[in-house]
Structure formats: structure tokens, C-alpha cells
XYZ file of C-alpha atoms in Angstrom:
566
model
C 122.043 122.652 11.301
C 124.218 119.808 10.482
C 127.792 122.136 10.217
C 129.844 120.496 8.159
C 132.516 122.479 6.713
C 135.018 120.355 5.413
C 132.648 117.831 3.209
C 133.614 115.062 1.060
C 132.958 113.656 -2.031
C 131.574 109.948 -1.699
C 130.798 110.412 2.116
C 126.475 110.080 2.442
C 125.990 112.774 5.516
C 122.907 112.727 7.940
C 119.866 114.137 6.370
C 119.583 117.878 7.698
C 116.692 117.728 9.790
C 117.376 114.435 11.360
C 120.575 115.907 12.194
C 118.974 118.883 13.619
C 116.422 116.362 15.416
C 119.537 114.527 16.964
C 121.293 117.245 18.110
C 117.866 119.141 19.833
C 117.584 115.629 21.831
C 120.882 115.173 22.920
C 121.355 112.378 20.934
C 124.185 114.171 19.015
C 126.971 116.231 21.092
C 127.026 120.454 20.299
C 131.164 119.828 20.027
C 133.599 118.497 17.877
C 135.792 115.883 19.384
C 138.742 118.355 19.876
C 136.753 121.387 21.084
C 135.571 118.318 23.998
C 138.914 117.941 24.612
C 139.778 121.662 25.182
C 137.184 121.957 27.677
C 137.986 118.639 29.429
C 141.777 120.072 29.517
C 140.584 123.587 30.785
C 138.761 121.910 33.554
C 141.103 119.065 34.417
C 144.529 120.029 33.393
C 146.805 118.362 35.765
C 144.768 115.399 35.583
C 146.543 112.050 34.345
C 144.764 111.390 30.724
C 146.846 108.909 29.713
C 149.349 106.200 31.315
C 152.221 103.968 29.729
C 155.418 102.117 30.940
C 157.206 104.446 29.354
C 155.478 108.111 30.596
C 151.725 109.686 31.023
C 150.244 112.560 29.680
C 148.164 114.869 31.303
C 144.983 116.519 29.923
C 146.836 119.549 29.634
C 149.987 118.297 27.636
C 147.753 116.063 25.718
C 145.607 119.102 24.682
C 149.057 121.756 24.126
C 150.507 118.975 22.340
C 148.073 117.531 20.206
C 147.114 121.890 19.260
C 150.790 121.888 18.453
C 150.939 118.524 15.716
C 147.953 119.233 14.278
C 148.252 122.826 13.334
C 152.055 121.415 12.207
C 150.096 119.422 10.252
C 148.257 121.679 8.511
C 151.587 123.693 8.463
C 153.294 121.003 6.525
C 150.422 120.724 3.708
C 147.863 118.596 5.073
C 144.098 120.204 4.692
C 141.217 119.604 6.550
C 139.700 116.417 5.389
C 142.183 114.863 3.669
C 142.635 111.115 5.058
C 146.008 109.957 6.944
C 146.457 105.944 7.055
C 147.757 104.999 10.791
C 150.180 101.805 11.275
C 150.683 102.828 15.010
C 150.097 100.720 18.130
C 148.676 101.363 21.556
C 151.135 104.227 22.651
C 151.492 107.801 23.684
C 152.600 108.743 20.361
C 149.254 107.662 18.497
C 146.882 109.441 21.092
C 148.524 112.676 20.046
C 148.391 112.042 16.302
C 144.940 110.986 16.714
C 143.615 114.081 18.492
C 145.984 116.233 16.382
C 143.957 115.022 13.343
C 140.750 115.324 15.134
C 141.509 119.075 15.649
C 142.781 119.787 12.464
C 139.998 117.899 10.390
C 142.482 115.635 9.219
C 140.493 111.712 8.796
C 142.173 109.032 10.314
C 141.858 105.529 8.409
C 141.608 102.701 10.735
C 144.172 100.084 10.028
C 147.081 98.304 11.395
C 150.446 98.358 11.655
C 150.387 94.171 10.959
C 148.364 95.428 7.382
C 150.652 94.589 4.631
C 150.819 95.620 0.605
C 147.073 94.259 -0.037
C 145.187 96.150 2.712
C 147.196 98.964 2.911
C 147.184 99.452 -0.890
C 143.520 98.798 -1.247
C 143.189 101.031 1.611
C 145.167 103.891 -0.074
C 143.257 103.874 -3.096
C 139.374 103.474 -1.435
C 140.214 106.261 0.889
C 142.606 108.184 -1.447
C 144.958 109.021 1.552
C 147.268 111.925 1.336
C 148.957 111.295 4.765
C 150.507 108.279 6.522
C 151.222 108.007 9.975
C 153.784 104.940 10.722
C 155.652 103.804 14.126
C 158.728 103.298 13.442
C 159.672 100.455 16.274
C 156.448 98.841 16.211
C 158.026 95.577 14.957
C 161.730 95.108 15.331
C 162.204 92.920 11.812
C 159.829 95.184 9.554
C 160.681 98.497 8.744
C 156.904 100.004 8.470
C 158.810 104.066 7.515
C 160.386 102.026 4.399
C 157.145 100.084 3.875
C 155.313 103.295 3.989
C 157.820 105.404 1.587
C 157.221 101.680 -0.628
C 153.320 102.136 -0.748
C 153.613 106.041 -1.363
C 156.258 105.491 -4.505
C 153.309 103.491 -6.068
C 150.360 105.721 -4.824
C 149.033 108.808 -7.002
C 147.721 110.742 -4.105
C 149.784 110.044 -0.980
C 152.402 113.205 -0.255
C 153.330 113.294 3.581
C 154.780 110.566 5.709
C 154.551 111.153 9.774
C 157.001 108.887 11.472
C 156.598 108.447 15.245
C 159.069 106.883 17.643
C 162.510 106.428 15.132
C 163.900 109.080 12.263
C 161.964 110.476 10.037
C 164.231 109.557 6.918
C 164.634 111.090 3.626
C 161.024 112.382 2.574
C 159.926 111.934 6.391
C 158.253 114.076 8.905
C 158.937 113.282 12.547
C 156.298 113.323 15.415
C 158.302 114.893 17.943
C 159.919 117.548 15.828
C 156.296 118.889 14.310
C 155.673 119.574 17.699
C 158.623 120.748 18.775
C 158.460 123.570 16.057
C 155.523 124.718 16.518
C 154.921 127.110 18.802
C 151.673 126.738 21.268
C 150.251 130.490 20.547
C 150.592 129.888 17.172
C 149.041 126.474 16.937
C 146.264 127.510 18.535
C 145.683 130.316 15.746
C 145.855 127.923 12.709
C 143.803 125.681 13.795
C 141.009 127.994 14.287
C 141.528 129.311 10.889
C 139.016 126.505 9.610
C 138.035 123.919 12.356
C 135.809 121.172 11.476
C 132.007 121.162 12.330
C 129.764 119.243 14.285
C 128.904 117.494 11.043
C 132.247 116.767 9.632
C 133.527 112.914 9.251
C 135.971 112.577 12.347
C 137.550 108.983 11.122
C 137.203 106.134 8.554
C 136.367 103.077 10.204
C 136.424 99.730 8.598
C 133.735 97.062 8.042
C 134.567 93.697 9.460
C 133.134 92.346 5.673
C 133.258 89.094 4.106
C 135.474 89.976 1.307
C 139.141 91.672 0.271
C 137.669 94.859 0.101
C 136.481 96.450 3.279
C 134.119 98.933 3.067
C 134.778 102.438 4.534
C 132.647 103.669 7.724
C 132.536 107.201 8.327
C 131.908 108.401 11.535
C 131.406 111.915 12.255
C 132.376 114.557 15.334
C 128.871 115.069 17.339
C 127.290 111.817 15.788
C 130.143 109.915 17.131
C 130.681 111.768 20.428
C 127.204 111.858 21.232
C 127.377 107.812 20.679
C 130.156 107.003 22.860
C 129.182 109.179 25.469
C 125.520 107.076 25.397
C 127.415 103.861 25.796
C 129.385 105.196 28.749
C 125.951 106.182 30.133
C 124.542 102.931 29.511
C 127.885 101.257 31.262
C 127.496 104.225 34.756
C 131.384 105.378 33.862
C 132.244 108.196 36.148
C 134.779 110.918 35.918
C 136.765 108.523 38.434
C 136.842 105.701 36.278
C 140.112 104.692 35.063
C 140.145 101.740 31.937
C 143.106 99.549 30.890
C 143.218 98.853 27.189
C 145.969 96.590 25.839
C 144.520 96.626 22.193
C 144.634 99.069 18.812
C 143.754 102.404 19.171
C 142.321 102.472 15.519
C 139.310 100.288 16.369
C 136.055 101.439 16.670
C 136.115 99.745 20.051
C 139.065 101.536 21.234
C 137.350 104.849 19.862
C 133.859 104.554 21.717
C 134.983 102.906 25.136
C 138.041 104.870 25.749
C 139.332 107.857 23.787
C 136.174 109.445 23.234
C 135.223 108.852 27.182
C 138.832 109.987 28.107
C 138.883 113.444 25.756
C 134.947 114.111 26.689
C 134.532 113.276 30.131
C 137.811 113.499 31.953
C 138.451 109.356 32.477
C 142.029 107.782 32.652
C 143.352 105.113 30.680
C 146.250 102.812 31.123
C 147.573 101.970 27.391
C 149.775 98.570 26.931
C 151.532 98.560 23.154
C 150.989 94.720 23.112
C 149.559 92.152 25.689
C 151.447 90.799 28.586
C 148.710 89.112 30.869
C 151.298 89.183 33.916
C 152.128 93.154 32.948
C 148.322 93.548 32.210
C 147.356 92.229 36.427
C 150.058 94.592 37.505
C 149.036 97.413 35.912
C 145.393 97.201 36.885
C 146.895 96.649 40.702
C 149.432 99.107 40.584
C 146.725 102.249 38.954
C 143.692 100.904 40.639
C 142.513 100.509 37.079
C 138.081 100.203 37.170
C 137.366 99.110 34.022
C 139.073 96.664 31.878
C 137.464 95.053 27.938
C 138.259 91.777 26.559
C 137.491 91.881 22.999
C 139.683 89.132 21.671
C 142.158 86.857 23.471
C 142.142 88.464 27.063
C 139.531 86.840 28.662
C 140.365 83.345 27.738
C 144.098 83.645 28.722
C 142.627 85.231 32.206
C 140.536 81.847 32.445
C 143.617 80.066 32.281
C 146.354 81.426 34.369
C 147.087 80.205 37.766
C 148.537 82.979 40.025
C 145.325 85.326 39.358
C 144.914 85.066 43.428
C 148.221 87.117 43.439
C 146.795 90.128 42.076
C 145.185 92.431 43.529
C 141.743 93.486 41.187
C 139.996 94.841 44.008
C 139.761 98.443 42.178
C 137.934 97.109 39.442
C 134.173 97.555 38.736
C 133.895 95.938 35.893
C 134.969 93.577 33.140
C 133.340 93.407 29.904
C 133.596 90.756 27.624
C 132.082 89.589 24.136
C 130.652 86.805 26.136
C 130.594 83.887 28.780
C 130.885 86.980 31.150
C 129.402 84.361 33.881
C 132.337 82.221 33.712
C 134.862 85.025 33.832
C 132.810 86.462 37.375
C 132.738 83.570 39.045
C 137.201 82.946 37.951
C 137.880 86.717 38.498
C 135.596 87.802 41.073
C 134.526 90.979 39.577
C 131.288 91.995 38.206
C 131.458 91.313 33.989
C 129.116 91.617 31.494
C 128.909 90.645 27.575
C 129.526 92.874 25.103
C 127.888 93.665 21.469
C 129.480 96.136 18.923
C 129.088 96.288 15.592
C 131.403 99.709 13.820
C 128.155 100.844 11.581
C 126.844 101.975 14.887
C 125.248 100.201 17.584
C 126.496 99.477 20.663
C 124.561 96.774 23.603
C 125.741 96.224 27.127
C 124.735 96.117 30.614
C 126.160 97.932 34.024
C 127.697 96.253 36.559
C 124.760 96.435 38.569
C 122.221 94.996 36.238
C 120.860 91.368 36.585
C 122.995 88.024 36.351
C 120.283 87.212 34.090
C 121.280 90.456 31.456
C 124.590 90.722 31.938
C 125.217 86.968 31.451
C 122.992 85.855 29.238
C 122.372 88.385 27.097
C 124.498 91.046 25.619
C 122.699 93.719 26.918
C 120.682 96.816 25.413
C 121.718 99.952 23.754
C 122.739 103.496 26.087
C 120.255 105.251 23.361
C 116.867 105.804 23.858
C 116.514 107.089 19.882
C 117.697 103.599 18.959
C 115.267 101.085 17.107
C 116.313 97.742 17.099
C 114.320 94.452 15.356
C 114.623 90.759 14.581
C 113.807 90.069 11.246
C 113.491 86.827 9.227
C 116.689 86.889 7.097
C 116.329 87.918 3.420
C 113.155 89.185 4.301
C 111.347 92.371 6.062
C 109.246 90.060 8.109
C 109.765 90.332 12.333
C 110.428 86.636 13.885
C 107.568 85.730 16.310
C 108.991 86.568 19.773
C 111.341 84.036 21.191
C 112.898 83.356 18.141
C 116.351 83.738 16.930
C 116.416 86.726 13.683
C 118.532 89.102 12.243
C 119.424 91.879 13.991
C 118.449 95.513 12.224
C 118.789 99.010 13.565
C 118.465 102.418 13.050
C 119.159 105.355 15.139
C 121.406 108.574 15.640
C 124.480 106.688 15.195
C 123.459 104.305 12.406
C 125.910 104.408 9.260
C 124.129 106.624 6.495
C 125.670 104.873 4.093
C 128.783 103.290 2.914
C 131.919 105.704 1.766
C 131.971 104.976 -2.695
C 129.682 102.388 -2.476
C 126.243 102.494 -3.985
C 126.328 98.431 -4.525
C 127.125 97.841 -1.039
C 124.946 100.781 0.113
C 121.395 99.271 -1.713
C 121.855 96.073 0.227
C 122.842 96.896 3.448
C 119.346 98.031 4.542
C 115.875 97.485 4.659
C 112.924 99.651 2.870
C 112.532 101.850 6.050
C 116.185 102.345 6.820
C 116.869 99.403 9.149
C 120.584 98.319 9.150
C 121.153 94.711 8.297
C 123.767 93.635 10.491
C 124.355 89.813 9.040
C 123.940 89.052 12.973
C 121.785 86.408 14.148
C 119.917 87.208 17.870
C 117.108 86.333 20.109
C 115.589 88.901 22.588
C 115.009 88.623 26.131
C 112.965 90.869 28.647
C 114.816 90.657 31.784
C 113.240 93.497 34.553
C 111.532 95.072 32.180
C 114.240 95.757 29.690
C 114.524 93.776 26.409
C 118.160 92.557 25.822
C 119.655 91.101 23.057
C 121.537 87.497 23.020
C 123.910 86.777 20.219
C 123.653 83.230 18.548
C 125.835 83.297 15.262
C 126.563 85.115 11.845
C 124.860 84.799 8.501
C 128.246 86.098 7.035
C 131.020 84.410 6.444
C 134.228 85.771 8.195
C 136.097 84.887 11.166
C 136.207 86.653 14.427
C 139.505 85.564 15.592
C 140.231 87.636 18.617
C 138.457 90.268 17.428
C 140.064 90.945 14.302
C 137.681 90.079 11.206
C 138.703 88.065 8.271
C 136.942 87.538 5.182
C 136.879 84.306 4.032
C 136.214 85.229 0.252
C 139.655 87.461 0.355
C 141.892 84.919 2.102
C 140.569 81.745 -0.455
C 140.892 83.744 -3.691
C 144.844 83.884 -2.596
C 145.218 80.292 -1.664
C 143.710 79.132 -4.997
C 146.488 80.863 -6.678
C 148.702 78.348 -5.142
C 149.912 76.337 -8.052
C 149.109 73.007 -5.880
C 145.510 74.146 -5.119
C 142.193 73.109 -7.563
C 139.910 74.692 -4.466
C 139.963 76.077 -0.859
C 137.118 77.241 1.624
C 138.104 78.603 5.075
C 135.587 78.292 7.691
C 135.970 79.448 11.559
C 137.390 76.570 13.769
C 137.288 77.043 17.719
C 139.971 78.248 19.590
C 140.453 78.814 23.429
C 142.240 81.307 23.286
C 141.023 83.955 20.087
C 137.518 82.349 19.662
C 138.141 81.476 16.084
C 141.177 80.713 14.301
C 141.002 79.815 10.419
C 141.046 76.410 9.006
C 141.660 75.809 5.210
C 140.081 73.231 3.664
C 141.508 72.474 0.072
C 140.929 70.015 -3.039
C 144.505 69.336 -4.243
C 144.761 69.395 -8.276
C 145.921 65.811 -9.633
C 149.646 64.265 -8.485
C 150.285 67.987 -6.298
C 150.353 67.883 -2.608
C 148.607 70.558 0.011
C 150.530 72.584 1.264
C 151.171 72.396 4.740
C 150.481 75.496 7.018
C 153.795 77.038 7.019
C 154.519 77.267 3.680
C 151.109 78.224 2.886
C 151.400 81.489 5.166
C 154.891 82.007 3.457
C 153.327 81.957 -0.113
C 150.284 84.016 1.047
C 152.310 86.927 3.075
C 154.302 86.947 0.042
C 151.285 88.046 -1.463
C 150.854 90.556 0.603
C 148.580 89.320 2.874
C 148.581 90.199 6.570
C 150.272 87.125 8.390
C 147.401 86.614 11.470
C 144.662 86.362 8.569
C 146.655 83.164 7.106
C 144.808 79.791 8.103
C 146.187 78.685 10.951
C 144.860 74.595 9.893
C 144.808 73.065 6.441
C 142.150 70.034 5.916
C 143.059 68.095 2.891
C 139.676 66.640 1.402
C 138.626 65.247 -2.224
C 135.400 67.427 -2.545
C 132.980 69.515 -0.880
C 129.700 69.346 0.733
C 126.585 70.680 -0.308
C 123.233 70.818 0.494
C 120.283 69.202 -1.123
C 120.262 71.942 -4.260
C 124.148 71.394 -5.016
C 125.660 74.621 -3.295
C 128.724 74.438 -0.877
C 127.483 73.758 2.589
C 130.065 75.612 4.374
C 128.007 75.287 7.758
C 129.186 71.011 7.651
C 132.516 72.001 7.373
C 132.707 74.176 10.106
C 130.733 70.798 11.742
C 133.702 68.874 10.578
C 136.346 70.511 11.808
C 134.833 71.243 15.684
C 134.196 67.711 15.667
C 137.937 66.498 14.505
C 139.436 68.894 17.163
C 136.937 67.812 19.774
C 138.085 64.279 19.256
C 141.628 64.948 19.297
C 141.200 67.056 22.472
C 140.081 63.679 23.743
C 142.405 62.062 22.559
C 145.223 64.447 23.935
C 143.386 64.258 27.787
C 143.377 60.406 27.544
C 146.854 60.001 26.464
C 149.306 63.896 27.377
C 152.006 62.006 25.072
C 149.449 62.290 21.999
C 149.999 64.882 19.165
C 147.568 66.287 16.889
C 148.300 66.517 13.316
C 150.187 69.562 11.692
């Protein structure tokens, strides 16, 4: 029985009887994400769920409280799954608006509060959002409750603004005063009125895609439970466990390796609105924090600071990483392992007790048994002889049905038998028995920088509108610290002159482009590569570029006095 109560138009839902297969193997959780909550509360309720600078919550006040918002939700004309756009960071606030929607049926849409006009706009209108969540002290110089009241003025189907942390303003809804007025008894009444079912979408994800439109993930209550609580398998997390995550809440990351494990198996988490390495150490010291992620800029800024010996990480168990977990070990001390995640649904890793040879090399296997995993030649349905590097495909209880409004997107995304093309490139590895997976590139072309995606296709359309630009490509460049930063390589048109970096990111923000997707290097050259049949051979640039910095990294250790060009 797949239960879902609440459907919606454009969402593809699990066939019924894989559904019902998933759910008779355990695959799939027999709960919806807030009904795991309840009965994590009712068993643990003076447990600490969550911990901040500024307060905790335990599993009982995060349960009363979030029953309180999201039947004040409902109250104030929100409907089961209607779709809320979040610009909230890593706080208190945005746990209980999350699981208030997640016990109302409301569809959080994963974005950011660093999203400007263009995503949030496109965002709006894919999803076709009724309800907008905002922080209101999230960034001292941007007023996100005016930006939001600015989007809704031009949107046809947006109606209620939720403002957390600041006043509500004219047209607003505070937070703290939906939950103030609604009374617990009561709460708890409306919102079993019309729950959602196992088979309702819990949240809209995002696709880390190569273009300006992201494509819309959904993710549903026992599909999505059921694949977080695999992971956490996979990883040994106990009840005991206690994680430290310094990063957005929105993420599918955020979703699978902490809420879902804190709401459905009784784990603590230490939240951190924004990163402070030095605040990050003394956090994990001072809550005996065991697990900590690094999926972005942690792990290299960890690599380079010098008073790690002054902290004391003896709680934790492990460190997980998107890679070079062997060099992180050896600086930290602590058992790591790489990481693989990809929001359509698959999830590799490896415990801290598993080989050097897995959790180093590799980035480990799936927690699922149901999941089918292959290496295929790309463009093609053909498997790479063993050894050799392919594209990674899956299929399995948690793998995307398809694309939210997008039959394009949807017929290309998989092969004949259902296999989902990730655009990764791997090799496998049997190491005790256990084939692994090792990442060794994309065929797409975005940029991973620090874990937030950028598609290159979206940023270059907006820097050839620049009247001094004939052409631009972005490629990935190294960076130490995020992995990959963006470097813009443009074609002047006759007698104009590039534009340098700063003024670039001024004309493309005013756009309405999100500031950390702006190139963060501009390359000046007369034309472009290609390859031997005359298309753009983006691969040499990205050669180009590594080389240039390489050189003047040289450069810089020969000479400290030595600057490298703007």
C-alpha cells in the first residue's frame, strides 16, 4: 500500500507494488517522519535533541513545539502539500519549522538563504510555493523578510510569509508567536485531522545540475526515512552518538546524516549557524561530539590550522569526508572515511572500523542491500570490463522515480531498465569481500565548490550579457580550501576590456545571481580550444588553469614577496 494522501500533480510516485515490496523488506520505514519523531520524543523526552550557542531543545520541546507550528500552520491557511521555500540557516528556529512542516504535510523546498531573485524566483514558479519561511538576522546587510515580501508581490501563488528570529512585519507571520498561540491539546487535534502517509513527498530537494534551472527531487516520508536510517546502519551510529554539523539544514546531506537520524533514532546534534573552525574544536570538546562531516571547506581548513593539538577530539569516532580521508587520519588522529552522496538517492560510505584500504581509497558501499549499482560505458548501456573507470548507475528503494515537471529531463536521466545515470565517473574495488566504489571525476559540467553546485551553463549565459563580453566558459579551478572555485575564461569583443573579478560579481549579483556562484578568476584569452572535430574542449581549459596556478604557487614558495595576478 503506498499511502499517500496528500498527492501532487507533477510528482512521479513509487510504483504500488514496488512500494509494497520496499516496505515488506524493510527497505522503506512503516512511519512518517513526524509520527518517528513522536515516538522518539515519547521514549526519550528529556533527552538533548538539539544543541546551539544560544539554547538546546529537547526531544520533548522539539516534538510539543514543532505539533504546535505546524498545526498553526495549517491554522493560518497552509494545506497539506502545499510547498514552503526556506532561506533559514543552521539554527533552532529551522529544526522546528522543518519538523512542523513534516507533520503537517507541508513540502519544504531546499534552498538558501544566500539564493537571490534568479533562484528563488525560478524556484517559486517550478515548485509553485505558497509559503516562505525567511530568517530574519541571517545576514546583517540584507533584509531576506523584505526580499521575501519582494518575490511574493511578483509571484501568483505565494500567500504566507513565516519570519523566524526578527518581526514579522506588515503581511508577516512570526515563528515564535504561531507557537505561542497555539495551544498543545489543540495542535495535536489538527494535525491528525489529515496527516500525511507513508507515501507522501516529505521535501523538494534540488539537483546539483549543469544549468539555471535545477530540477526538483522529491523525496518522500518512509522512502526517505527508511534511506537515512540504512546509511546510519551502514556508518554503526548508535543512540549515543552525538554529530556536529556547521552546514545548511536544507541539504540533502544535512537531511540523511542528521535530522532524520536525530528525529528517528534518538541521536544529538550540535548545530553551528556558520563556521568558526576555533568554535567548531570547542564545541566537539566541550559536548563530546562522535561524529563530525566535512562536505565542503571543513576538512581542508582542519589540515591547515596549527593549534589542533589543543583540542581535545578524543570523543570522536569518526570523521567523514568527501575524500583524502587518509590525510585527514593521520593530521587529526581520528578514524575518517570518504564520503559519496548524490540527492537522487544513493548514499556510499564505510564505518570506522572498516579497512584503511575502503575507507581511504574508496568511497565506500551503500547501507542497502536492495541497492543495484553498475559501471557503464558513458552514452551507452554497455558495463566497463572490471577495473575500469565508468559511469556510475543505480537503482534501488531510494532511487528518484522521476524528476518533479520534467518529462525532458526525466527520458534522459536513465537507462532502459531503470538505472539512474548519475554523470559520475568511478572505478570499483573489492576490498574484504565487499565491492567499493572510488570516485575519479564528472562527465557534467558544474563546480563543486565546497559542496555547493554551480552550473556552468547558468553562470556563462549571465556573463555574456556583459556588454564587454563576445564569449565566456567557466570551468572548475582547484582550491585548498572549497575544492573548486570558478574561473571565467572570456573572449573580449573588439576595443572592450574584461572585466576584472569584482566588477564582474557586481554586474552579475545585480542580476540576481547568488554572490558565491560568481567566478572567483577571470582568464582573458583570444579564442577557445577544441578538439579534433571543432567543439569547445573545456577539459584543456580546466588543464590551463591548474597548470597557471601550479606555477604561480611556485612561484609564490620561491619568492613569499611574489603576487599572483588579480
Amino acid at each position: 500500500m503506498q499511502d499517500i494522501r496528500h498527492p501532487i500533480e507533477g510528482v512521479i510516485y513509487h510504483p504500488a507494488e514496488r512500494a509494497a515490496s520496499y516496505l515488506d523488506s524493510g527497505a522503506w520505514m512503516r512511519s512518517s517522519v513526524g509520527d518517528a519523531l513522536r515516538a522518539t520524543a515519547r521514549r526519550l523526552p528529556g533527552k538533548t535533541a538539539f544543541i546551539s550557542d544560544e539554547g538546546s531543545l529537547s526531544f520533548q520541546e522539539l516534538d510539543e513545539q514543532s505539533e504546535r507550528l505546524g498545526a498553526a500552520l495549517l491554522e493560518a491557511g497552509l494545506a497539506p502539500g502545499d510547498r514552503a521555500i526556506f532561506q533559514m540557516g543552521t539554527t533552532l528556529e529551522t529544526v522546528l519549522a522543518l519538523a512542523a512542516c513534516y507533520k503537517a504535510g507541508i513540502v519544504p523546498v531546499c534552498s538558501l538563504p544566500q539564493h537571490r531573485e534568479l533562484e528563488i524566483g525560478q524556484l517559486i514558479r517550478q515548485s509553485a510555493a505558497r509559503g516562505y519561511f525567511v530568517q530574519a538576522d541571517f545576514h546583517p546587510s540584507f533584509d531576506l523578510a523584505a526580499f521575501a515580501r519582494k518575490m511574493a508581490e511578483g509571484s501568483d501563488t505565494l500567500r504566507h510569509l513565516v519570519v523566524a528570529r526578527g518581526p514579522a512585519g506588515e503581511g508577516g507571520l512570526s515563528l515564535r508567536d504561531l507557537i505561542a498561540g497555539m495551544p498543545l491539546a489543540a495542535a495535536r487535534r489538527r494535525l491528525a485531522e489529515a496527516p500525511p502517509g507513508l507515501g507522501d513527498v516529505l521535501s523538494f530537494q534540488l539537483s546539483g545540475g549543469t544549468t539555471g534551472m535545477p530540477k526538483i527531487i522529491p523525496r518522500f516520508h518512509a522512502e526517505y526515512l527508511g534511506h537515512a536510517l540504512a546509511c546510519a546502519g551502514m556508518y554503526k551510529l548508535r543512540e549515543d552518538d552525538r554529530f556536529m554539523w556547521a552546514l545548511p539544514l536544507l541539504h540533502n546531506a544535512a537531511q540523511v546524516y542528521v535530522l532524520i537520524p536525530v528525529f528517528a533514532m534518538g541521536v544529538s546534534a550540535v548545530l553551528m549557524p556558520r563556521l568558526d573552525l576555533v568554535r567548531m574544536l570547542e564545541l566537539i570538546e566541550e559536548h563530546r561530539v562522535t561524529r563530525a562531516v566535512s562536505i565542503g571547506p571543513i576538512a581542508p581548513q582542519l589540515m591547515t590550522y596549527p593549534d589542533l593539538a589543543r583540542h581535545d577530539l578524543s570523543a570522536l569516532r569518526l570523521f567523514i569526508t568527501m575524500s583524502r580521508a587518509d590525510r585527514l587520519e593521520a593530521h587529526l588522529g581520528v578514524p575518517c572515511s570518504n564520503l559519496f552522496g548524490i540527492t537522487e538517492g544513493l548514499l556510499l560510505g564505510s564505518p570506522p572500523d572498516a579497512p584503511a584500504a575502503r575507507r581511504f581509497q574508496t568511497q565506500g558501499c551503500s547501507g542497502c542491500p536492495q541497492d543495484e549499482l553498475r559501471l557503464l560505458e558513458p552514452d551507452s548501456e554497455k558495463p566497463v570490463a572490471p577495473g575500469q573507470m565508468g559511469e556510475l548507475c543505480f537503482r534501488g528503494p531510494s532511487t528518484l522515480p522521476g524528476f518533479f515537471n520534467a518529462p525532458e529531463a526525466n527520458a534522459q536521466a536513465y537507462t532502459s531498465d531503470g538505472f539512474y545515470r548519475t554523470g559520475d565517473m568511478m572505478t570499483a574495488h573489492v576490498v574484504d569481500g565487499v565491492t567499493c566504489y572510488a570516485f575519479e571525476g564528472r562527465l557534467r559540467d558544474n563546480i563543486n565548490r565546497g559542496g555547493e553546485k554551480i552550473g556552468c551553463e547558468e553562470v556563462e549565459g549571465l556573463v555574456g550579457a556583459h556588454p564587454a563580453v563576445a564569449e565566456a566558459r567557466l570551468v572548475a579551478m582547484p582550491d585548498p580550501v572549497y575544492g573548486e572555485k570558478g574561473c571565467i575564461y572570456i573572449v573580449p569583443r573588439p576595443g572592450q576590456t574584461a572585466p576584472q573579478v569584482k566588477e564582474l560579481a557586481d554586474f552579475l549579483v545585480a542580476q540576481g545571481l547568488a554572490k558565491y556562484k560568481c567566478p572567483e578568476r577571470v582568464e582573458v584569452i583570444d579564442a577557445f580550444p577544441v578538439t579534433k572535430v571543432g567543439k569547445l574542449d573545456k577539459p584543456a581549459l580546466k588543464r590551463m588553469i591548474a597548470e597557471k596556478l601550479a606555477g604561480e604557487t611556485g612561484a609564490q614558495d620561491q619568492d613569499p614577496g611574489q603576487g599572483s595576478p588579480a
